[in-house]
Every structure is written in C-alpha cells, then in structure tokens.
C-alpha cells in the first residue's frame, strides 16, 4: 500500500464552481498534513497545512482531516482559471523525518 | 526575505559524470531536505539535514550524498550519473524538522538532464 494515494484523474471544473480533491494515507502515526500547488514547470508551493481533525479554512481553500478514516481533502471554492495546476497531498512522517507525497491531481478550471 | 534559492537552474550532464547541486534555505531555517521529482509523479524524499546532521535518508543508492554547512546551506552530490537520474531536484527548508510539523518551503529546483 502506498503511503499517500491520490487516485482521481484530471479534474475539470467550470469557473466559479467548487473543486474537491481527496487523499488517503496509510501511516496512522502521521500528525502533519499539507497541500501543495504546483504549476507546470514550477516547484511546489505550500497552500495549506492541517494538524487536527476537522476543517481549516484559508480564503477560498478548505482542508479537511479525518484521522480515523485516514483521509485528507482540499476544497477550492469559487474556482478561478489561475487555480489550474497540480495539487499535491503530503504528510509528515516522523520515523524518517520527511514528507511523503502523493502523485498529485491535475485541476483544470474552464472559463 | 529571500525564499529558498537553488543553483544551477538547469544542468545537462552525460552518463557517468558527477554533479553538485546547491541550496540556500530561507533565513532562520535550520532544516534542509532534498527531493527528486520525475515527470508525472510527486517529489520523492532523498535526504534531510538539521543542524548539519543527517536526520533522514530515502531509498536512493549510495551514489547520492549530501551535506549541510554551518550557514545551513546544503549540497547534493550525485556520482556516476545514470539516464534515470534525469529529474527536477528540489530543495526545501523549514524552521525545524518535519517531526515538529513544520511546513517545508521549496526552492525553484534544478532541472537535471542526463544524455
């Protein structure tokens, strides 16, 4: 089982709609979770971090964490064409002091 | 404040050569991590250094090595380059180690191409 799984294929959403991304993980000991945005040809940019069960909102972004079910999600409200990018889910692993990343989900916002 | 800076931005090497990539963390950050990202995949962890000590090592061969200097900058060295080493190499810095949940901030990366 992969440490972090992002299984959805490319996601196309109309401008102004909500984009929903999901991520599951295998290590129950993980305590820190992050969402990064990566534009084509660029490096990952941190957009959200979450450490406790529940929701965390930052502007148009909401991260949701459910440790019992081992998933973390990201909602993008009022999607804009500038949100078109690949979104990477990552978790902090204590044992090896590192971030483990999913392979990412591509989001395309259609004007 | 300057973000994480990496050099060079692009590099072309041939098989069997050696390469050194450099990274300067955000001012005040003591932890530096290195990742390899191939097209279509998420970054894969290579090393983490904190206070000049290696704190983590990913599943990469011994051809990969790194070090951190007293000013917290870091170098990643790769010997005996293979075609499969072609990738974007990312450096990330954080205030402390991941174990305390500190987010990591990435530099622009070095794109390494092996011919």
CSV table of C-alpha atoms in Angstrom, one decimal, chain B residues 7-54:
chain,number,residue,atom,x,y,z
B,7,UNK,CA,21.6,26.7,-8.2
B,8,UNK,CA,22.0,26.0,-11.0
B,9,UNK,CA,18.5,26.2,-12.5
B,10,UNK,CA,19.3,23.8,-15.4
B,11,UNK,CA,22.1,21.3,-15.9
B,12,UNK,CA,23.0,18.9,-18.7
B,13,UNK,CA,25.4,16.1,-18.0
B,14,UNK,CA,26.4,12.8,-19.6
B,15,UNK,CA,26.2,9.3,-18.1
B,16,UNK,CA,29.0,8.6,-15.6
B,17,UNK,CA,29.6,12.2,-14.7
B,18,UNK,CA,29.3,13.7,-11.3
B,19,UNK,CA,27.0,16.7,-10.3
B,20,UNK,CA,26.8,19.0,-7.3
B,21,UNK,CA,23.6,20.9,-6.7
B,22,UNK,CA,23.4,23.8,-4.2
B,23,UNK,CA,20.7,25.2,-1.9
B,24,UNK,CA,20.4,28.1,0.5
B,25,UNK,CA,17.5,27.9,2.9
B,26,UNK,CA,15.2,30.7,4.0
B,27,UNK,CA,16.9,32.9,6.6
B,28,UNK,CA,16.4,31.4,10.0
B,29,UNK,CA,15.6,27.9,8.8
B,30,UNK,CA,17.8,25.2,10.1
B,31,UNK,CA,16.5,22.2,8.2
B,32,UNK,CA,17.1,21.4,4.6
B,33,UNK,CA,15.6,18.5,2.7
B,34,UNK,CA,16.2,17.2,-0.8
B,35,UNK,CA,13.6,15.7,-3.1
B,36,UNK,CA,13.7,14.2,-6.6
B,37,UNK,CA,10.6,14.7,-8.9
B,38,UNK,CA,10.2,12.9,-12.1
B,39,UNK,CA,7.5,13.9,-14.6
B,40,UNK,CA,4.0,12.9,-13.5
B,41,UNK,CA,5.0,11.9,-10.0
B,42,UNK,CA,5.1,13.6,-6.6
B,43,UNK,CA,8.5,14.5,-5.1
B,44,UNK,CA,10.5,11.6,-3.6
B,45,UNK,CA,12.5,12.2,-0.5
B,46,UNK,CA,16.2,11.9,-0.7
B,47,UNK,CA,17.8,13.4,2.4
B,48,UNK,CA,17.0,15.7,5.4
B,49,UNK,CA,19.6,17.6,7.3
B,50,UNK,CA,19.0,19.5,10.5
B,51,UNK,CA,21.7,21.5,12.3
B,52,UNK,CA,24.3,19.9,10.0
B,53,UNK,CA,23.4,16.4,10.9
B,54,UNK,CA,21.7,13.9,8.6
